[in-house]
Amino acid sequence: MRVCIPRFLQIGKGGMDSVPELLAAIGGLKKPLIVTDKNMIALGYVDRLISILQASGISFEIFDEVVPDPTDTVIFSGINVLVSAKCDCVIGIGGGSPLDTAKAIAVMSQGSTDLENYRPPAISNAPGLPILAIPTTAGTGSEVTHHTVIIRSSTQEKISCRGEAFMPTAAVIDYELTLSMPKRLSIDNAIDTMTHGIEAYVSKKASLFSDRMALDCLRLVGPNLPRIYKDPEDEKARELLMFAATLGGLAFTNASICLVHAMSRPLGALFHIPHGLSNAMLLPQVTEFSVQSAPDRYADCAKAMGIASTLDPDSVACKKLVQALYLYQENFEVPSLSAYGLEREIFEKSMGAMIDDAIRSGAPKNNPKEPSQEEMREIYEKAW
Ligand SMILES: [Fe+2]
């Protein structure tokens, strides 16, 4: 078993203050490229980071053109800024898109700039520039994963670039930065975290290490997701969900994601449904499909989340899990694909491409039950 994790995790409120120390500890880094989006600028997070850097006499450059679902075109613009400013490292600050963009800039600036060379099964282990990740959402786990998802502009295809080069060197896990997240995004991201925990634990690639991370992730998400739905200002719940997101990231990056993420991917690429939400739309349906192929593993998930009692037999715990996930969808107002506004005709026309893309991701092979194309069609129809 080989485990890949960042060198430093700065965990707790006010963690951003430690950025200068982290840059020094990584190896005397002198000029970071701050990779972010306009929303992070508007929220004042980037100004705060700039003040911290300036107070320590660290010069920097800013690239704030990150878009949701980052494309190779945006990565190239970022690389141009990095090269002309002679930056020696990259700081990603924001949600999954700024972090994924930062990771891609750090790696592709030191290697090939052709996205095709990162298409799976390619693995990029040769180090790029050091990456410092500061997530402001609790969900993607991108701050501790060794992959990044980039869209190829010419085809709109999502390419999941993988390898140790994409693992951040350091991550700042500060829940205070998540307090400004809108309620909908907070819920969807927490369901994304839950999906990471479940998929890592039931994955055919699960290991001793990923199991521990996954179960603790689920122990934290189970009780705290309803708490932030009831009260998005609940700081303790935010703190625990932030840590759960990091544990979920460590779990799935060292195991694998499975069928939910595989089928969710084309919903993002083709219809621009945010990642957390598209997972939330599919999680119960996929779990219902898969649960009988690994009842002991799904039962453990239900027990960790507090959905089932530790005394429940696996069959009972699995039943409770599927029921609870459907109930979450209802209670947390996760829309169906039709309620989200997809047009039926386009949905039907896209079905073949969606299934192809899900298969191409490779993740269905890690699912406890590998679906046929017809079974995938049925799952998408159930989510309609
Ligand atoms: Fe995810």
Short mmCIF file of C-alpha atoms and ligand atoms in Angstrom, two decimals:
data_model
loop_
_atom_site.label_atom_id
_atom_site.label_comp_id
_atom_site.label_asym_id
_atom_site.label_seq_id
_atom_site.Cartn_x
_atom_site.Cartn_y
_atom_site.Cartn_z
CA MET A 1 0.00 0.00 0.00
CA ARG A 2 1.37 3.40 -0.96
CA VAL A 3 -0.29 6.44 0.60
CA CYS A 4 0.04 9.90 -0.90
CA ILE A 5 -0.72 12.90 1.31
CA PRO A 6 0.43 16.56 1.56
CA ARG A 7 3.60 17.36 3.54
CA PHE A 8 1.74 19.86 5.72
CA LEU A 9 -1.87 20.21 6.84
CA GLN A 10 -2.54 23.43 8.74
CA ILE A 11 -5.82 22.67 10.51
CA GLY A 12 -7.99 25.17 12.39
CA LYS A 13 -9.37 28.68 12.52
CA GLY A 14 -7.01 31.40 11.29
CA GLY A 15 -4.85 28.91 9.37
CA MET A 16 -4.25 31.41 6.56
CA ASP A 17 -1.94 33.37 8.88
CA SER A 18 0.50 30.46 8.61
CA VAL A 19 1.01 30.76 4.84
CA PRO A 20 4.40 32.57 5.10
CA GLU A 21 5.66 29.90 7.53
CA LEU A 22 4.43 27.16 5.23
CA LEU A 23 6.19 28.70 2.22
CA ALA A 24 9.41 28.84 4.23
CA ALA A 25 8.99 25.28 5.52
CA ILE A 26 8.39 23.89 2.02
CA GLY A 27 11.74 25.29 0.95
CA GLY A 28 12.24 29.05 1.04
CA LEU A 29 9.60 29.84 -1.56
CA LYS A 30 9.76 33.50 -2.54
CA LYS A 31 7.07 34.33 -5.07
CA PRO A 32 3.71 32.55 -5.21
CA LEU A 33 1.17 32.83 -7.99
CA ILE A 34 -2.22 33.23 -6.30
CA VAL A 35 -4.80 31.33 -8.38
CA THR A 36 -8.39 32.28 -7.65
CA ASP A 37 -11.68 33.59 -9.05
CA LYS A 38 -13.52 36.89 -8.95
CA ASN A 39 -15.86 35.67 -6.21
CA MET A 40 -12.95 35.08 -3.82
CA ILE A 41 -11.72 38.61 -4.58
CA ALA A 42 -15.22 40.01 -3.87
CA LEU A 43 -15.47 38.07 -0.59
CA GLY A 44 -12.20 39.67 0.58
CA TYR A 45 -10.31 36.38 1.06
CA VAL A 46 -7.65 37.30 -1.47
CA ASP A 47 -7.10 40.71 0.15
CA ARG A 48 -6.61 38.93 3.45
CA LEU A 49 -4.03 36.60 1.92
CA ILE A 50 -2.26 39.53 0.26
CA SER A 51 -2.01 41.40 3.59
CA ILE A 52 -0.50 38.31 5.23
CA LEU A 53 2.08 37.94 2.43
CA GLN A 54 2.91 41.64 2.41
CA ALA A 55 3.39 41.68 6.19
CA SER A 56 6.08 39.03 5.69
CA GLY A 57 7.68 40.81 2.74
CA ILE A 58 6.68 38.11 0.24
CA SER A 59 6.00 39.30 -3.31
CA PHE A 60 3.33 37.58 -5.40
CA GLU A 61 1.34 37.63 -8.62
CA ILE A 62 -2.41 37.10 -8.99
CA PHE A 63 -4.29 35.07 -11.59
CA ASP A 64 -8.02 35.53 -10.97
CA GLU A 65 -9.50 34.22 -14.21
CA VAL A 66 -10.57 30.83 -12.89
CA VAL A 67 -13.94 29.65 -14.23
CA PRO A 68 -16.26 26.93 -12.89
CA ASP A 69 -15.28 23.63 -14.52
CA PRO A 70 -11.75 24.80 -15.47
CA THR A 71 -10.64 24.45 -19.09
CA ASP A 72 -7.22 23.97 -20.65
CA THR A 73 -7.51 27.47 -22.16
CA VAL A 74 -7.67 28.97 -18.66
CA ILE A 75 -4.72 26.83 -17.54
CA PHE A 76 -2.61 28.16 -20.44
CA SER A 77 -3.43 31.78 -19.49
CA GLY A 78 -2.40 31.01 -15.91
CA ILE A 79 0.86 29.43 -17.05
CA ASN A 80 1.68 32.57 -19.08
CA VAL A 81 1.18 34.75 -16.00
CA LEU A 82 3.27 32.39 -13.86
CA VAL A 83 6.15 32.30 -16.34
CA SER A 84 6.29 36.04 -16.99
CA ALA A 85 6.15 36.84 -13.25
CA LYS A 86 8.81 34.17 -12.53
CA CYS A 87 6.74 32.60 -9.73
CA ASP A 88 8.26 29.66 -7.83
CA CYS A 89 5.06 28.13 -6.43
CA VAL A 90 1.27 28.29 -6.69
CA ILE A 91 -1.33 29.10 -4.03
CA GLY A 92 -4.87 28.02 -4.95
CA ILE A 93 -7.60 29.71 -2.93
CA GLY A 94 -11.32 29.03 -3.40
CA GLY A 95 -13.60 26.10 -4.18
CA GLY A 96 -12.77 23.05 -6.25
CA SER A 97 -12.25 24.98 -9.49
CA PRO A 98 -9.52 27.39 -8.26
CA LEU A 99 -7.75 24.51 -6.50
CA ASP A 100 -7.90 22.26 -9.56
CA THR A 101 -6.71 25.13 -11.75
CA ALA A 102 -3.81 25.88 -9.38
CA LYS A 103 -2.77 22.23 -9.41
CA ALA A 104 -2.87 22.03 -13.20
CA ILE A 105 -0.86 25.26 -13.58
CA ALA A 106 1.79 23.99 -11.13
CA VAL A 107 2.20 20.69 -12.95
CA MET A 108 1.68 21.65 -16.60
CA SER A 109 4.02 24.66 -16.34
CA GLN A 110 6.85 22.23 -15.56
CA GLY A 111 5.89 19.49 -18.01
CA SER A 112 3.76 19.02 -21.10
CA THR A 113 1.15 21.67 -21.86
CA ASP A 114 -0.83 19.25 -24.01
CA LEU A 115 -3.81 17.98 -21.99
CA GLU A 116 -3.79 14.79 -24.07
CA ASN A 117 -0.59 13.76 -22.28
CA TYR A 118 -2.50 13.71 -18.99
CA ARG A 119 -5.41 11.59 -20.21
CA PRO A 120 -5.82 8.42 -18.08
CA PRO A 121 -4.20 5.96 -17.82
CA ALA A 122 -1.29 8.48 -17.90
CA ILE A 123 0.11 9.12 -14.42
CA SER A 124 2.12 12.30 -13.62
CA ASN A 125 4.45 11.60 -10.75
CA ALA A 126 7.36 13.92 -11.67
CA PRO A 127 7.07 16.93 -9.34
CA GLY A 128 5.75 20.23 -10.65
CA LEU A 129 5.97 23.47 -8.70
CA PRO A 130 4.99 23.33 -5.01
CA ILE A 131 1.25 23.77 -4.46
CA LEU A 132 -0.38 25.34 -1.41
CA ALA A 133 -4.15 24.77 -1.33
CA ILE A 134 -6.58 26.92 0.66
CA PRO A 135 -10.13 25.56 0.24
CA THR A 136 -13.06 27.86 1.01
CA THR A 137 -15.69 25.17 0.51
CA ALA A 138 -15.99 21.94 2.45
CA GLY A 139 -16.58 19.17 -0.03
CA THR A 140 -14.31 18.46 -2.96
CA GLY A 141 -11.29 17.42 -0.89
CA SER A 142 -9.16 18.77 -3.75
CA GLU A 143 -6.66 20.10 -1.18
CA VAL A 144 -5.60 16.53 -0.42
CA THR A 145 -6.17 14.67 -3.69
CA HIS A 146 -3.64 13.74 -6.33
CA HIS A 147 -5.79 14.48 -9.30
CA THR A 148 -7.35 17.46 -11.02
CA VAL A 149 -10.26 17.65 -13.45
CA ILE A 150 -9.75 19.84 -16.51
CA ILE A 151 -12.08 20.29 -19.48
CA ARG A 152 -10.64 20.02 -22.95
CA SER A 153 -12.09 23.13 -24.61
CA SER A 154 -12.21 21.66 -28.10
CA THR A 155 -14.45 18.74 -27.10
CA GLN A 156 -15.95 19.82 -23.74
CA GLU A 157 -14.68 16.53 -22.33
CA LYS A 158 -13.63 16.31 -18.68
CA ILE A 159 -10.16 14.83 -18.29
CA SER A 160 -9.22 13.57 -14.86
CA CYS A 161 -5.45 14.18 -14.67
CA ARG A 162 -3.81 11.95 -12.09
CA GLY A 163 -0.51 11.48 -10.33
CA GLU A 164 1.48 12.47 -7.27
CA ALA A 165 2.50 15.74 -8.95
CA PHE A 166 -1.06 16.99 -8.42
CA MET A 167 -0.98 16.42 -4.64
CA PRO A 168 -0.70 19.79 -2.87
CA THR A 169 2.49 20.19 -0.87
CA ALA A 170 0.55 21.96 1.87
CA ALA A 171 -3.12 22.60 2.64
CA VAL A 172 -4.75 25.11 4.96
CA ILE A 173 -7.94 23.60 6.43
CA ASP A 174 -9.72 26.57 7.99
CA TYR A 175 -13.48 26.17 8.45
CA GLU A 176 -13.87 29.91 9.01
CA LEU A 177 -13.41 30.35 5.24
CA THR A 178 -16.53 28.23 4.59
CA LEU A 179 -18.88 30.43 6.61
CA SER A 180 -19.72 32.61 3.59
CA MET A 181 -20.86 29.63 1.49
CA PRO A 182 -24.52 29.81 0.44
CA LYS A 183 -26.78 27.18 2.02
CA ARG A 184 -27.43 25.26 -1.23
CA LEU A 185 -23.71 24.95 -1.98
CA SER A 186 -22.99 23.93 1.62
CA ILE A 187 -25.53 21.10 1.44
CA ASP A 188 -24.39 19.89 -1.98
CA ASN A 189 -20.76 19.93 -0.92
CA ALA A 190 -21.55 18.01 2.26
CA ILE A 191 -23.34 15.38 0.14
CA ASP A 192 -20.25 15.31 -2.12
CA THR A 193 -18.16 14.64 1.01
CA MET A 194 -20.57 11.87 2.03
CA THR A 195 -20.27 10.40 -1.46
CA HIS A 196 -16.46 10.42 -1.17
CA GLY A 197 -16.68 8.56 2.14
CA ILE A 198 -19.13 5.95 0.86
CA GLU A 199 -17.45 5.43 -2.52
CA ALA A 200 -13.94 5.15 -1.03
CA TYR A 201 -15.20 2.59 1.49
CA VAL A 202 -17.10 0.39 -0.99
CA SER A 203 -14.49 0.78 -3.75
CA LYS A 204 -12.72 -2.33 -5.00
CA LYS A 205 -9.50 -0.36 -4.40
CA ALA A 206 -10.23 0.37 -0.72
CA SER A 207 -7.31 -0.16 1.64
CA LEU A 208 -6.66 -0.19 5.39
CA PHE A 209 -5.72 3.49 5.23
CA SER A 210 -8.62 4.66 3.07
CA ASP A 211 -11.11 2.67 5.21
CA ARG A 212 -10.11 4.57 8.36
CA MET A 213 -10.34 7.93 6.61
CA ALA A 214 -13.67 7.04 4.97
CA LEU A 215 -15.42 5.84 8.12
CA ASP A 216 -14.31 8.86 10.14
CA CYS A 217 -15.43 11.10 7.29
CA LEU A 218 -18.89 9.48 7.44
CA ARG A 219 -19.02 9.69 11.26
CA LEU A 220 -18.62 13.45 10.93
CA VAL A 221 -20.93 14.01 7.96
CA GLY A 222 -23.84 11.92 9.28
CA PRO A 223 -24.86 14.15 12.20
CA ASN A 224 -23.50 17.47 10.91
CA LEU A 225 -25.16 17.65 7.50
CA PRO A 226 -28.65 18.03 9.06
CA ARG A 227 -27.20 20.58 11.50
CA ILE A 228 -26.03 22.98 8.78
CA TYR A 229 -29.29 22.49 6.87
CA LYS A 230 -31.14 23.66 9.98
CA ASP A 231 -28.64 26.39 10.84
CA PRO A 232 -25.98 27.35 8.27
CA GLU A 233 -24.36 29.55 10.94
CA ASP A 234 -23.60 26.55 13.17
CA GLU A 235 -19.83 26.98 13.48
CA LYS A 236 -19.12 23.67 15.20
CA ALA A 237 -20.95 21.76 12.45
CA ARG A 238 -19.03 23.76 9.82
CA GLU A 239 -15.73 22.91 11.49
CA LEU A 240 -16.53 19.20 11.59
CA LEU A 241 -17.78 19.14 7.98
CA MET A 242 -14.60 20.89 6.84
CA PHE A 243 -12.51 18.22 8.51
CA ALA A 244 -14.80 15.52 7.10
CA ALA A 245 -14.16 16.90 3.59
CA THR A 246 -10.41 16.56 4.10
CA LEU A 247 -10.78 13.01 5.45
CA GLY A 248 -13.07 12.14 2.52
CA GLY A 249 -10.46 13.53 0.09
CA LEU A 250 -7.70 11.48 1.73
CA ALA A 251 -9.96 8.42 1.55
CA PHE A 252 -10.93 8.55 -2.11
CA THR A 253 -7.59 9.74 -3.44
CA ASN A 254 -6.00 6.67 -1.81
CA ALA A 255 -8.81 4.30 -2.89
CA SER A 256 -11.04 5.48 -5.69
CA ILE A 257 -14.35 7.04 -6.48
CA CYS A 258 -16.98 4.77 -8.04
CA LEU A 259 -20.23 4.86 -9.99
CA VAL A 260 -21.81 8.02 -8.50
CA HIS A 261 -18.86 10.15 -9.59
CA ALA A 262 -18.60 8.35 -12.94
CA MET A 263 -22.22 9.10 -13.82
CA SER A 264 -22.13 12.57 -12.29
CA ARG A 265 -19.19 13.63 -14.47
CA PRO A 266 -21.11 14.00 -17.77
CA LEU A 267 -23.90 15.90 -15.98
CA GLY A 268 -21.28 18.53 -15.14
CA ALA A 269 -19.56 18.51 -18.52
CA LEU A 270 -22.72 18.56 -20.68
CA PHE A 271 -25.24 20.45 -18.54
CA HIS A 272 -22.99 22.40 -16.15
CA ILE A 273 -24.71 20.98 -13.07
CA PRO A 274 -22.38 21.76 -10.12
CA HIS A 275 -20.37 18.74 -8.99
CA GLY A 276 -21.84 18.38 -5.50
CA LEU A 277 -25.38 18.73 -6.78
CA SER A 278 -25.01 16.18 -9.58
CA ASN A 279 -23.64 13.68 -7.04
CA ALA A 280 -26.54 14.47 -4.72
CA MET A 281 -28.96 13.75 -7.60
CA LEU A 282 -27.50 10.26 -8.13
CA LEU A 283 -26.30 9.01 -4.73
CA PRO A 284 -29.48 7.15 -3.58
CA GLN A 285 -30.17 5.63 -7.00
CA VAL A 286 -26.61 4.34 -7.42
CA THR A 287 -26.48 3.08 -3.83
CA GLU A 288 -29.77 1.21 -4.33
CA PHE A 289 -28.29 -0.41 -7.45
CA SER A 290 -25.00 -1.39 -5.77
CA VAL A 291 -25.87 -2.20 -2.19
CA GLN A 292 -26.47 -5.95 -2.55
CA SER A 293 -23.01 -6.46 -4.02
CA ALA A 294 -21.22 -5.31 -0.84
CA PRO A 295 -23.79 -5.40 1.98
CA ASP A 296 -21.19 -5.56 4.75
CA ARG A 297 -19.40 -2.47 3.45
CA TYR A 298 -22.58 -0.43 2.93
CA ALA A 299 -23.82 -1.54 6.37
CA ASP A 300 -20.62 -0.16 7.93
CA CYS A 301 -21.28 3.16 6.15
CA ALA A 302 -24.85 3.29 7.51
CA LYS A 303 -23.60 2.56 11.04
CA ALA A 304 -20.82 5.15 10.81
CA MET A 305 -23.31 7.80 9.72
CA GLY A 306 -25.64 6.93 12.59
CA ILE A 307 -28.37 5.85 10.17
CA ALA A 308 -28.34 2.24 11.43
CA SER A 309 -27.66 0.76 14.86
CA THR A 310 -24.44 -1.18 15.41
CA LEU A 311 -26.68 -4.17 16.27
CA ASP A 312 -28.56 -4.11 12.96
CA PRO A 313 -27.84 -7.04 10.62
CA ASP A 314 -26.28 -5.96 7.30
CA SER A 315 -29.55 -6.40 5.39
CA VAL A 316 -31.41 -4.07 7.76
CA ALA A 317 -28.59 -1.49 7.82
CA CYS A 318 -28.44 -1.47 3.99
CA LYS A 319 -32.19 -0.94 3.75
CA LYS A 320 -31.98 1.94 6.21
CA LEU A 321 -29.10 3.46 4.24
CA VAL A 322 -30.98 3.52 0.93
CA GLN A 323 -34.11 4.90 2.63
CA ALA A 324 -32.11 7.58 4.41
CA LEU A 325 -30.33 8.69 1.20
CA TYR A 326 -33.67 9.09 -0.61
CA LEU A 327 -35.01 10.98 2.40
CA TYR A 328 -31.95 13.29 2.35
CA GLN A 329 -32.71 14.04 -1.30
CA GLU A 330 -36.23 15.03 -0.32
CA ASN A 331 -35.47 16.83 2.94
CA PHE A 332 -32.49 18.73 1.57
CA GLU A 333 -34.43 19.74 -1.56
CA VAL A 334 -32.12 18.10 -4.09
CA PRO A 335 -33.92 18.48 -7.44
CA SER A 336 -34.42 15.68 -9.93
CA LEU A 337 -32.84 16.22 -13.35
CA SER A 338 -36.21 17.29 -14.77
CA ALA A 339 -36.93 19.65 -11.86
CA TYR A 340 -33.45 21.15 -12.39
CA GLY A 341 -34.64 22.23 -15.83
CA LEU A 342 -33.07 19.75 -18.24
CA GLU A 343 -35.09 19.32 -21.41
CA ARG A 344 -36.36 15.78 -21.92
CA GLU A 345 -35.39 15.70 -25.59
CA ILE A 346 -31.82 16.82 -24.90
CA PHE A 347 -31.56 14.37 -21.99
CA GLU A 348 -32.60 11.48 -24.24
CA LYS A 349 -30.33 12.56 -27.07
CA SER A 350 -27.39 12.85 -24.65
CA MET A 351 -27.95 9.48 -22.97
CA GLY A 352 -25.44 7.58 -25.17
CA ALA A 353 -22.74 10.22 -24.70
CA MET A 354 -23.36 10.34 -20.94
CA ILE A 355 -22.98 6.57 -20.61
CA ASP A 356 -19.86 6.55 -22.79
CA ASP A 357 -18.29 9.31 -20.71
CA ALA A 358 -19.11 7.54 -17.44
CA ILE A 359 -17.48 4.34 -18.72
CA ARG A 360 -14.46 6.26 -20.02
CA SER A 361 -13.82 7.66 -16.53
CA GLY A 362 -12.84 4.13 -15.49
CA ALA A 363 -14.64 4.57 -12.14
CA PRO A 364 -17.54 2.11 -12.80
CA LYS A 365 -14.97 -0.70 -12.68
CA ASN A 366 -14.25 0.17 -9.03
CA ASN A 367 -17.92 -0.01 -8.07
CA PRO A 368 -18.99 -3.08 -6.06
CA LYS A 369 -21.36 -3.90 -8.95
CA GLU A 370 -20.21 -2.95 -12.44
CA PRO A 371 -23.26 -1.79 -14.39
CA SER A 372 -24.20 -2.64 -17.95
CA GLN A 373 -25.03 0.25 -20.27
CA GLU A 374 -28.73 -0.56 -19.89
CA GLU A 375 -28.42 -0.45 -16.09
CA MET A 376 -26.76 2.96 -16.30
CA ARG A 377 -29.60 4.17 -18.48
CA GLU A 378 -32.07 2.96 -15.83
CA ILE A 379 -30.19 4.82 -13.08
CA TYR A 380 -30.23 8.06 -15.10
CA GLU A 381 -33.95 7.55 -15.72
CA LYS A 382 -34.56 7.11 -11.98
CA ALA A 383 -32.79 10.43 -11.41
CA TRP A 384 -34.93 12.11 -14.08
FE FE B 1 -16.65 14.61 -5.54
#
